[in-house]
Each structure stands twice: as C-alpha cells, then as structure tokens.
C-alpha cells in the first residue's frame, strides 16, 4: 500500500494509485531477482535476465532500480529489519532458552530465503561498501545481543559468552552451505535441523539454576 | 626436488634438471596465484595478472596450467592432502582433547593460507564439478572422523556426535570470514582464536571419566 494514500483529497488519488502500482512492480522485481540469485548465485545474474523473467523491459526495470546492486540493497534492507526484530527489538520479551529457540527458528527462515547472500557474503561485501558496513554492524550487534542473553543462562564471563555467541552466529550463517555441500536440499523442513544444532551447543552450558 | 632424479644415469641428467626447474615454476605460479586469490577473490584474478606478477609471459603460464581452474585444482589437491593428514591419517596417534587441539591448530593454518576458497566455496564449487566432488568428500570424511573421535570423549550417541562435529566444521571453515567481517586482520596469531572457540564448544560435554 502506498504510504499516506488516505491523507490527500480526490485530485491526487490517481497519483497514489500509480505509486502503489509502482511499489508492487518494485517488489515483484525484487522477488524475481531473489529467486534467480538463489538459483544461480548473485554474480551470475544480469539485470536483463531479471527483467526478462519479470516480463518487463530492461528500461522499465531501470525505472525502479538503477542496477543489480540497488536490488541487492533493497533485499538486504529487508533482511536487516527482520534480523533486528528477532534479536534487538525490546518488544520481543521471551527469555531464556525459549527466546533462543524462537530466534533461531526465525533466523533459519531468513537464511533459507536469502541463502545466495550467505553463500558468498565476503565476495558480495567486497564489491559493495554499503552492504559491507551494514552486514558488519549486523554481525556485531547480533553477536553482542546473544552474548548478553546467554550470560545469565550459563554464568560464563563476557569474553566466553561472546565467543559462544560468535560460534552460534557462524553455525547459523553457515548451516545452509553445509547442507548444500552435504547434498541435502534446503527447504523449510531441512533447515530446521539448525535449531537442534544450535541448542545442542548451548544446552550443556546452562546452569541448573537457570 | 624432481622425483626419481637420482635413479637415472648421466644421459638423462639434463632432462631431469629441466623437469625440476619446471616443477619450481609450477609451484611459483601456484604461490603467486594463491596470494592474488586471497587478496582479490578467486573470480577477480585473471591468468594474465598471475603471469604478470610471476614475471613470465601468459604463454609460459599456459605451458604449466591450462587455465585458472587448473591452478585452483593444483592448490586444492594440496589442501586436501594436508587435511587428510590431520584428520584421517592412522599414523596420527594423539588421542582425546589433545588430538582435537592439534587438529584445529593445523586446520587454522590451512584455513588462513587458503582463505579465498573458504570465503566463497559454494560459488567456486558451482563452477567446478571436480572441486565440488572433492570438497563434498572432504566435508563428509572429516565430520565423520571427528564425530567418531568425539564419541568416547562425550559418551553421546552417533547422531549427536555427528551434529557436534558438523557444527565444529562450520565454525572452523567460517572463522576466517567471521574475523574479516569483524574487521580483525587474519594472521597466524589472530586465527588461533579458532582453537579456543572450538575447544570451548567441546569441553562442557566431556565426560569426567574421559
């Protein structure tokens, strides 16, 4: 829905419908691009191919996105928002191991959906300083938040908690690639094996009191 | 040293010297390529650039390697041999946590040296079925071997041991990328933080008896 579509009177109504239609096309291009990126890898997909699969002209695509990097950034902002909501939103009040379980289940969904990015994030970041800065911030913020959540559960010190959170981050972000190398198709069911893997790493460290 | 250089008599001595020289050039090309791959990423480096940095002509490079994929394969065979020696060689008789510590220290060295590969192994494997088959075998053999070693230490069942070994594999192969995203320069000292990270994951599961 176009923002503020209800705020204006009749004369601008035609424009806001157009704007809503434009946002729909934008999302559609991003969806098609995501499917192609996941299937063929980010660098192998051209904007011409994306336009083609959308059934629009390259000119129409360039009206919505300047280039492939712009589409990536649009997708990445969506990933960022969802990860923030899972790990950094104070409204998410679940605590303890349940909190971690829900977070990992949410993360597994995101990882499967954007697996092209986690396959070669270093190469993508090298080409795009905007994505690099953003992913660096995400890794830092999430590992810190998870370390903070773990401390009361395990009773371990800050350094050890950060080290555990770092390992969990690496296992989570690397799980899809691991499954693919192993020859396991990545789908909403197979990716859930990540939840057990992560909880297995945390469980033996939980204090009896917690 | 050229293989079998001592086995023949004087007449072929000239040829074996040439062969030794050729092997030296081959290794030099591979070394230069490895440095470039690590600095710029595998896909960004051309054979022309490798020849240039070696101070040889592209024609001379093609005498030793047909293409970039051939250089990658040569490097990868070296990685494979070293990983086999660490994880699958029956002559490596250390046991228990000491065995794991030595293995991870050895692995850390290999990971830092060939980090270009672990940065985007999925993209590289997609382009090269030979590397794909080989890396798939490596992941399978090492995770199984580690799971087998862990079982008597933790007393956990086969499935749980395999899950732990899988997580350790992912942490190990993802550690260099994690450090780089974090902004930590990867050198022989910083990479050793991997050893603590992995041992931290195993230690709380070790049975008092072991």
Short mmCIF file of C-alpha atoms in Angstrom, two decimals:
data_model
loop_
_atom_site.label_atom_id
_atom_site.label_comp_id
_atom_site.label_asym_id
_atom_site.label_seq_id
_atom_site.Cartn_x
_atom_site.Cartn_y
_atom_site.Cartn_z
CA UNK A 1 0.00 0.00 0.00
CA UNK A 2 1.35 3.45 -0.91
CA UNK A 3 2.21 5.46 2.19
CA UNK A 4 -0.17 8.26 3.15
CA UNK A 5 -2.68 7.26 0.46
CA UNK A 6 -5.55 8.33 2.71
CA UNK A 7 -4.17 11.73 3.62
CA UNK A 8 -4.95 13.58 0.40
CA UNK A 9 -8.16 14.51 -1.35
CA UNK A 10 -9.54 13.30 -4.67
CA UNK A 11 -7.24 15.22 -7.08
CA UNK A 12 -4.13 13.21 -6.10
CA UNK A 13 -5.92 9.89 -5.92
CA UNK A 14 -4.78 8.92 -9.43
CA UNK A 15 -1.15 9.56 -8.47
CA UNK A 16 -1.29 7.47 -5.32
CA UNK A 17 -2.73 4.54 -7.24
CA UNK A 18 0.17 4.85 -9.65
CA UNK A 19 2.58 4.97 -6.74
CA UNK A 20 1.04 1.82 -5.25
CA UNK A 21 1.34 0.10 -8.61
CA UNK A 22 4.97 1.17 -8.84
CA UNK A 23 5.71 -0.26 -5.38
CA UNK A 24 4.13 -3.55 -6.48
CA UNK A 25 6.35 -3.71 -9.57
CA UNK A 26 9.37 -2.90 -7.39
CA UNK A 27 8.56 -5.77 -5.03
CA UNK A 28 7.93 -8.09 -7.93
CA UNK A 29 11.33 -7.30 -9.46
CA UNK A 30 12.97 -7.89 -6.09
CA UNK A 31 11.17 -11.24 -5.67
CA UNK A 32 12.17 -12.44 -9.12
CA UNK A 33 15.76 -11.29 -8.54
CA UNK A 34 15.89 -13.15 -5.22
CA UNK A 35 14.75 -16.39 -6.85
CA UNK A 36 17.39 -16.02 -9.57
CA UNK A 37 20.16 -15.08 -7.11
CA UNK A 38 19.39 -18.18 -5.02
CA UNK A 39 19.32 -20.45 -8.06
CA UNK A 40 22.38 -19.17 -9.91
CA UNK A 41 24.40 -17.07 -7.47
CA UNK A 42 24.40 -13.29 -7.26
CA UNK A 43 27.21 -12.54 -9.73
CA UNK A 44 25.83 -14.83 -12.45
CA UNK A 45 22.50 -12.98 -12.75
CA UNK A 46 22.20 -9.92 -15.03
CA UNK A 47 19.54 -7.18 -14.84
CA UNK A 48 18.46 -8.16 -18.36
CA UNK A 49 17.72 -11.66 -17.14
CA UNK A 50 15.74 -10.29 -14.18
CA UNK A 51 13.69 -8.01 -16.46
CA UNK A 52 13.11 -10.94 -18.80
CA UNK A 53 11.84 -13.21 -16.01
CA UNK A 54 9.56 -10.37 -14.81
CA UNK A 55 8.15 -9.96 -18.29
CA UNK A 56 9.15 -6.28 -18.38
CA UNK A 57 11.63 -4.30 -20.50
CA UNK A 58 15.13 -3.51 -19.14
CA UNK A 59 14.10 0.17 -19.37
CA UNK A 60 11.17 -0.45 -17.06
CA UNK A 61 13.46 -2.25 -14.61
CA UNK A 62 15.89 0.71 -14.60
CA UNK A 63 12.95 2.97 -13.75
CA UNK A 64 12.70 1.09 -10.44
CA UNK A 65 16.34 0.14 -9.74
CA UNK A 66 19.49 1.74 -11.08
CA UNK A 67 21.36 -1.58 -11.19
CA UNK A 68 21.76 -5.01 -9.63
CA UNK A 69 23.46 -3.51 -6.57
CA UNK A 70 20.34 -1.44 -5.93
CA UNK A 71 18.19 -4.57 -5.96
CA UNK A 72 20.60 -6.28 -3.57
CA UNK A 73 20.46 -3.31 -1.24
CA UNK A 74 16.66 -3.32 -1.29
CA UNK A 75 16.66 -7.02 -0.40
CA UNK A 76 19.33 -6.56 2.22
CA UNK A 77 17.41 -3.82 4.00
CA UNK A 78 14.54 -6.29 4.35
CA UNK A 79 16.88 -8.92 5.85
CA UNK A 80 18.31 -6.37 8.24
CA UNK A 81 14.88 -5.30 9.50
CA UNK A 82 13.82 -8.90 10.11
CA UNK A 83 17.03 -9.80 11.95
CA UNK A 84 16.74 -6.66 14.07
CA UNK A 85 13.19 -7.58 15.01
CA UNK A 86 14.35 -11.06 16.12
CA UNK A 87 17.46 -10.13 18.06
CA UNK A 88 17.30 -6.45 19.00
CA UNK A 89 13.66 -5.49 19.43
CA UNK A 90 12.86 -4.81 23.11
CA UNK A 91 9.23 -5.75 22.38
CA UNK A 92 10.39 -9.37 21.91
CA UNK A 93 10.11 -10.32 25.56
CA UNK A 94 10.57 -14.11 25.56
CA UNK A 95 13.54 -15.10 27.75
CA UNK A 96 15.95 -17.94 28.36
CA UNK A 97 16.31 -20.94 26.06
CA UNK A 98 12.82 -20.35 24.62
CA UNK A 99 13.98 -16.96 23.37
CA UNK A 100 16.99 -18.52 21.69
CA UNK A 101 14.87 -21.27 20.13
CA UNK A 102 12.41 -18.76 18.63
CA UNK A 103 15.25 -16.58 17.39
CA UNK A 104 16.99 -19.48 15.67
CA UNK A 105 13.75 -20.65 14.08
CA UNK A 106 13.18 -17.14 12.72
CA UNK A 107 16.78 -16.91 11.58
CA UNK A 108 16.57 -20.29 9.81
CA UNK A 109 13.69 -18.97 7.71
CA UNK A 110 15.61 -15.83 6.74
CA UNK A 111 18.77 -17.83 5.97
CA UNK A 112 16.94 -20.22 3.65
CA UNK A 113 15.18 -17.33 1.91
CA UNK A 114 18.36 -15.28 1.31
CA UNK A 115 20.83 -18.12 1.01
CA UNK A 116 22.56 -16.58 -2.02
CA UNK A 117 23.89 -13.86 0.28
CA UNK A 118 25.23 -16.19 2.99
CA UNK A 119 26.92 -18.32 0.32
CA UNK A 120 29.35 -15.66 -0.69
CA UNK A 121 28.87 -12.69 1.55
CA UNK A 122 32.59 -11.88 1.53
CA UNK A 123 32.67 -11.55 -2.26
CA UNK A 124 29.45 -9.50 -2.27
CA UNK A 125 30.69 -7.23 0.50
CA UNK A 126 33.95 -6.64 -1.31
CA UNK A 127 32.03 -5.15 -4.22
CA UNK A 128 29.58 -3.12 -2.18
CA UNK A 129 30.72 -0.91 0.73
CA UNK A 130 27.11 -0.16 1.72
CA UNK A 131 26.33 -3.86 2.21
CA UNK A 132 29.70 -4.39 3.91
CA UNK A 133 29.06 -1.70 6.53
CA UNK A 134 25.57 -2.94 7.14
CA UNK A 135 26.48 -6.64 7.46
CA UNK A 136 29.40 -5.78 9.73
CA UNK A 137 27.00 -3.88 12.01
CA UNK A 138 24.54 -6.74 11.97
CA UNK A 139 27.15 -9.34 12.93
CA UNK A 140 28.45 -7.09 15.72
CA UNK A 141 25.01 -6.20 17.12
CA UNK A 142 23.59 -9.72 16.98
CA UNK A 143 26.63 -11.46 18.49
CA UNK A 144 26.68 -8.88 21.31
CA UNK A 145 22.95 -9.21 21.96
CA UNK A 146 23.14 -13.02 22.01
CA UNK A 147 26.20 -12.93 24.29
CA UNK A 148 24.28 -10.66 26.68
CA UNK A 149 21.28 -13.02 26.66
CA UNK A 150 23.48 -16.07 27.26
CA UNK A 151 25.37 -14.75 30.26
CA UNK A 152 22.61 -15.21 32.88
CA UNK A 153 21.86 -18.67 31.45
CA UNK A 154 25.39 -20.03 31.55
CA UNK A 155 27.04 -17.89 34.21
CA UNK A 156 30.08 -17.57 31.95
CA UNK A 157 32.08 -14.35 31.69
CA UNK A 158 31.69 -11.74 28.95
CA UNK A 159 34.55 -12.99 26.81
CA UNK A 160 33.42 -16.59 26.90
CA UNK A 161 29.81 -15.59 26.18
CA UNK A 162 30.92 -13.53 23.21
CA UNK A 163 32.98 -16.46 21.93
CA UNK A 164 29.96 -18.78 22.21
CA UNK A 165 27.69 -16.21 20.53
CA UNK A 166 30.25 -15.88 17.73
CA UNK A 167 30.30 -19.65 17.18
CA UNK A 168 26.49 -19.73 17.13
CA UNK A 169 26.44 -16.90 14.55
CA UNK A 170 28.92 -18.79 12.36
CA UNK A 171 26.99 -22.07 12.65
CA UNK A 172 23.72 -20.29 11.82
CA UNK A 173 25.05 -18.31 8.85
CA UNK A 174 26.98 -21.34 7.54
CA UNK A 175 24.30 -24.00 8.01
CA UNK A 176 22.67 -23.68 4.57
CA UNK A 177 26.01 -24.00 2.79
CA UNK A 178 26.85 -27.02 4.92
CA UNK A 179 23.58 -28.73 3.94
CA UNK A 180 24.15 -27.95 0.28
CA UNK A 181 27.69 -29.33 0.26
CA UNK A 182 26.34 -32.44 2.01
CA UNK A 183 23.80 -32.81 -0.80
CA UNK A 184 20.72 -32.08 1.35
CA UNK A 185 18.09 -29.97 -0.43
CA UNK A 186 17.46 -26.77 1.51
CA UNK A 187 13.77 -26.38 2.31
CA UNK A 188 11.75 -25.13 5.29
CA UNK A 189 11.99 -28.58 6.91
CA UNK A 190 15.65 -29.46 6.38
CA UNK A 191 16.80 -26.00 7.50
CA UNK A 192 15.17 -26.59 10.90
CA UNK A 193 17.99 -29.02 11.73
CA UNK A 194 19.85 -25.78 12.51
CA UNK A 195 17.68 -25.27 15.60
CA UNK A 196 18.83 -28.57 17.15
CA UNK A 197 22.43 -27.92 16.19
CA UNK A 198 22.48 -24.54 17.93
CA UNK A 199 20.55 -25.66 21.02
CA UNK A 200 22.89 -28.66 21.32
CA UNK A 201 25.81 -26.24 21.62
CA UNK A 202 24.14 -24.19 24.33
CA UNK A 203 22.35 -26.81 26.44
CA UNK A 204 25.32 -28.42 28.24
CA UNK A 205 26.43 -24.96 29.43
CA UNK A 206 23.15 -23.92 31.03
CA UNK A 207 23.37 -23.60 34.83
CA UNK A 208 20.96 -25.86 36.74
CA UNK A 209 19.56 -22.72 38.42
CA UNK A 210 18.68 -21.01 35.12
CA UNK B 1 63.30 -31.87 -5.97
CA UNK B 2 62.24 -33.70 -9.14
CA UNK B 3 61.03 -37.20 -8.38
CA UNK B 4 63.41 -40.02 -9.22
CA UNK B 5 66.21 -37.59 -10.12
CA UNK B 6 68.79 -39.98 -8.67
CA UNK B 7 67.58 -43.12 -10.44
CA UNK B 8 68.96 -42.45 -13.91
CA UNK B 9 72.45 -42.20 -15.33
CA UNK B 10 74.21 -39.22 -16.84
CA UNK B 11 72.48 -39.09 -20.28
CA UNK B 12 69.10 -38.01 -18.84
CA UNK B 13 70.55 -35.72 -16.21
CA UNK B 14 69.86 -32.65 -18.35
CA UNK B 15 66.20 -33.60 -18.71
CA UNK B 16 65.68 -34.14 -15.02
CA UNK B 17 67.17 -30.75 -14.22
CA UNK B 18 64.71 -29.23 -16.70
CA UNK B 19 61.90 -31.15 -15.06
CA UNK B 20 62.93 -29.87 -11.63
CA UNK B 21 63.04 -26.34 -13.00
CA UNK B 22 59.58 -26.80 -14.50
CA UNK B 23 58.20 -28.01 -11.17
CA UNK B 24 59.69 -24.96 -9.49
CA UNK B 25 57.97 -22.63 -11.99
CA UNK B 26 54.72 -24.52 -11.46
CA UNK B 27 54.93 -24.05 -7.71
CA UNK B 28 55.88 -20.41 -8.13
CA UNK B 29 52.82 -19.77 -10.34
CA UNK B 30 50.61 -21.51 -7.79
CA UNK B 31 52.10 -19.45 -4.94
CA UNK B 32 51.59 -16.17 -6.77
CA UNK B 33 48.05 -17.18 -7.75
CA UNK B 34 47.26 -18.07 -4.12
CA UNK B 35 48.41 -14.64 -2.92
CA UNK B 36 46.29 -12.91 -5.57
CA UNK B 37 43.23 -15.10 -4.90
CA UNK B 38 43.44 -14.27 -1.18
CA UNK B 39 43.85 -10.56 -1.81
CA UNK B 40 41.22 -10.07 -4.50
CA UNK B 41 38.97 -13.13 -4.50
CA UNK B 42 39.21 -16.06 -6.90
CA UNK B 43 36.89 -14.77 -9.64
CA UNK B 44 38.54 -11.34 -9.85
CA UNK B 45 42.00 -12.71 -10.74
CA UNK B 46 42.88 -13.43 -14.40
CA UNK B 47 45.65 -15.72 -15.64
CA UNK B 48 47.21 -12.68 -17.34
CA UNK B 49 47.52 -10.98 -13.98
CA UNK B 50 49.06 -14.11 -12.45
CA UNK B 51 51.60 -14.36 -15.28
CA UNK B 52 52.36 -10.67 -14.89
CA UNK B 53 53.00 -10.96 -11.15
CA UNK B 54 55.23 -14.00 -11.81
CA UNK B 55 57.24 -12.04 -14.37
CA UNK B 56 56.53 -14.63 -17.08
CA UNK B 57 54.56 -14.50 -20.33
CA UNK B 58 50.95 -15.78 -20.49
CA UNK B 59 52.24 -18.39 -22.96
CA UNK B 60 54.71 -19.66 -20.39
CA UNK B 61 51.92 -19.87 -17.79
CA UNK B 62 49.77 -21.90 -20.20
CA UNK B 63 52.66 -24.32 -20.62
CA UNK B 64 52.23 -25.20 -16.92
CA UNK B 65 48.47 -24.74 -16.39
CA UNK B 66 45.70 -24.81 -18.98
CA UNK B 67 43.63 -22.20 -17.13
CA UNK B 68 42.76 -20.69 -13.76
CA UNK B 69 40.67 -23.76 -12.85
CA UNK B 70 43.79 -25.92 -13.27
CA UNK B 71 45.70 -23.73 -10.82
CA UNK B 72 42.80 -23.94 -8.36
CA UNK B 73 42.78 -27.71 -8.66
CA UNK B 74 46.53 -27.90 -8.05
CA UNK B 75 46.12 -25.77 -4.91
CA UNK B 76 43.09 -27.72 -3.80
CA UNK B 77 44.87 -31.06 -4.05
CA UNK B 78 47.46 -29.66 -1.66
CA UNK B 79 44.74 -28.59 0.81
CA UNK B 80 43.12 -31.99 0.57
CA UNK B 81 46.36 -33.82 1.32
CA UNK B 82 47.06 -31.68 4.36
CA UNK B 83 43.55 -32.05 5.77
CA UNK B 84 43.71 -35.81 5.21
CA UNK B 85 46.96 -35.97 7.10
CA UNK B 86 45.43 -34.12 10.06
CA UNK B 87 42.11 -35.91 10.30
CA UNK B 88 42.36 -39.26 8.52
CA UNK B 89 45.93 -40.48 8.80
CA UNK B 90 46.16 -43.53 11.12
CA UNK B 91 49.78 -42.56 11.84
CA UNK B 92 48.50 -39.51 13.75
CA UNK B 93 48.09 -41.30 17.05
CA UNK B 94 47.40 -38.49 19.54
CA UNK B 95 44.06 -39.05 21.31
CA UNK B 96 41.38 -37.19 23.23
CA UNK B 97 41.22 -33.42 23.55
CA UNK B 98 44.93 -33.12 22.69
CA UNK B 99 44.20 -34.70 19.34
CA UNK B 100 41.41 -32.22 18.66
CA UNK B 101 43.58 -29.28 19.74
CA UNK B 102 46.41 -30.28 17.39
CA UNK B 103 43.95 -30.86 14.57
CA UNK B 104 42.34 -27.45 14.99
CA UNK B 105 45.73 -25.74 15.16
CA UNK B 106 46.73 -27.43 11.92
CA UNK B 107 43.39 -26.60 10.35
CA UNK B 108 43.66 -22.93 11.39
CA UNK B 109 46.93 -22.67 9.46
CA UNK B 110 45.39 -24.19 6.34
CA UNK B 111 42.28 -22.00 6.60
CA UNK B 112 44.30 -18.80 6.84
CA UNK B 113 46.51 -19.85 3.94
CA UNK B 114 43.62 -20.76 1.59
CA UNK B 115 41.03 -18.32 2.89
CA UNK B 116 39.95 -17.30 -0.62
CA UNK B 117 38.44 -20.76 -1.01
CA UNK B 118 36.53 -20.80 2.28
CA UNK B 119 35.15 -17.32 1.52
CA UNK B 120 33.10 -18.44 -1.40
CA UNK B 121 33.40 -22.18 -1.72
CA UNK B 122 29.79 -22.51 -2.91
CA UNK B 123 30.37 -20.19 -5.88
CA UNK B 124 33.67 -21.90 -6.73
CA UNK B 125 32.13 -25.37 -6.46
CA UNK B 126 29.26 -24.35 -8.72
CA UNK B 127 31.74 -23.62 -11.49
CA UNK B 128 33.96 -26.64 -10.97
CA UNK B 129 32.49 -30.16 -10.56
CA UNK B 130 35.94 -31.60 -9.77
CA UNK B 131 36.38 -29.28 -6.79
CA UNK B 132 32.75 -29.81 -5.78
CA UNK B 133 33.12 -33.60 -5.59
CA UNK B 134 36.37 -33.31 -3.75
CA UNK B 135 35.18 -30.74 -1.18
CA UNK B 136 31.99 -32.71 -0.60
CA UNK B 137 34.09 -35.81 0.16
CA UNK B 138 36.35 -33.83 2.46
CA UNK B 139 33.44 -32.41 4.48
CA UNK B 140 31.87 -35.87 4.76
CA UNK B 141 35.08 -37.69 5.74
CA UNK B 142 36.28 -35.09 8.25
CA UNK B 143 32.92 -34.64 10.01
CA UNK B 144 32.57 -38.43 10.29
CA UNK B 145 36.11 -38.86 11.59
CA UNK B 146 35.67 -36.10 14.18
CA UNK B 147 32.29 -37.49 15.24
CA UNK B 148 33.94 -40.90 15.75
CA UNK B 149 36.74 -39.34 17.82
CA UNK B 150 34.27 -37.36 19.94
CA UNK B 151 32.01 -40.25 20.90
CA UNK B 152 34.28 -41.85 23.55
CA UNK B 153 35.02 -38.40 24.98
CA UNK B 154 31.44 -37.24 25.42
CA UNK B 155 29.51 -40.51 25.61
CA UNK B 156 26.92 -39.01 23.25
CA UNK B 157 25.21 -41.09 20.57
CA UNK B 158 26.19 -41.17 16.90
CA UNK B 159 23.65 -38.63 15.72
CA UNK B 160 24.53 -36.10 18.40
CA UNK B 161 28.26 -36.59 17.81
CA UNK B 162 27.78 -36.03 14.10
CA UNK B 163 25.78 -32.86 14.80
CA UNK B 164 28.55 -31.55 17.07
CA UNK B 165 31.22 -32.45 14.51
CA UNK B 166 29.18 -30.64 11.84
CA UNK B 167 28.98 -27.50 13.98
CA UNK B 168 32.73 -27.65 14.62
CA UNK B 169 33.37 -28.00 10.88
CA UNK B 170 31.18 -24.95 10.16
CA UNK B 171 32.82 -22.86 12.89
CA UNK B 172 36.29 -23.83 11.63
CA UNK B 173 35.60 -23.20 7.95
CA UNK B 174 33.72 -19.95 8.73
CA UNK B 175 36.10 -18.50 11.32
CA UNK B 176 38.30 -16.52 8.90
CA UNK B 177 35.27 -14.86 7.26
CA UNK B 178 33.91 -14.01 10.71
CA UNK B 179 37.17 -12.33 11.69
CA UNK B 180 37.28 -10.39 8.45
CA UNK B 181 33.70 -9.12 8.76
CA UNK B 182 34.54 -8.13 12.33
CA UNK B 183 37.49 -6.12 10.99
CA UNK B 184 40.19 -8.30 12.57
CA UNK B 185 43.21 -8.81 10.31
CA UNK B 186 43.73 -12.52 9.64
CA UNK B 187 47.25 -13.57 10.56
CA UNK B 188 48.84 -16.63 12.19
CA UNK B 189 48.12 -15.18 15.65
CA UNK B 190 44.52 -13.94 15.25
CA UNK B 191 43.44 -17.16 13.54
CA UNK B 192 44.46 -19.12 16.66
CA UNK B 193 41.37 -17.73 18.41
CA UNK B 194 39.64 -20.52 16.48
CA UNK B 195 41.29 -23.11 18.71
CA UNK B 196 39.69 -21.65 21.86
CA UNK B 197 36.34 -21.26 20.14
CA UNK B 198 36.24 -24.92 19.11
CA UNK B 199 37.57 -26.31 22.40
CA UNK B 200 35.01 -24.15 24.25
CA UNK B 201 32.24 -25.93 22.36
CA UNK B 202 33.58 -29.39 23.20
CA UNK B 203 34.83 -29.01 26.79
CA UNK B 204 31.49 -28.84 28.67
CA UNK B 205 30.44 -32.12 27.03
CA UNK B 206 33.46 -34.17 28.00
CA UNK B 207 32.69 -36.94 30.49
CA UNK B 208 34.59 -36.73 33.79
CA UNK B 209 35.90 -40.24 33.12
CA UNK B 210 37.44 -39.35 29.73
#
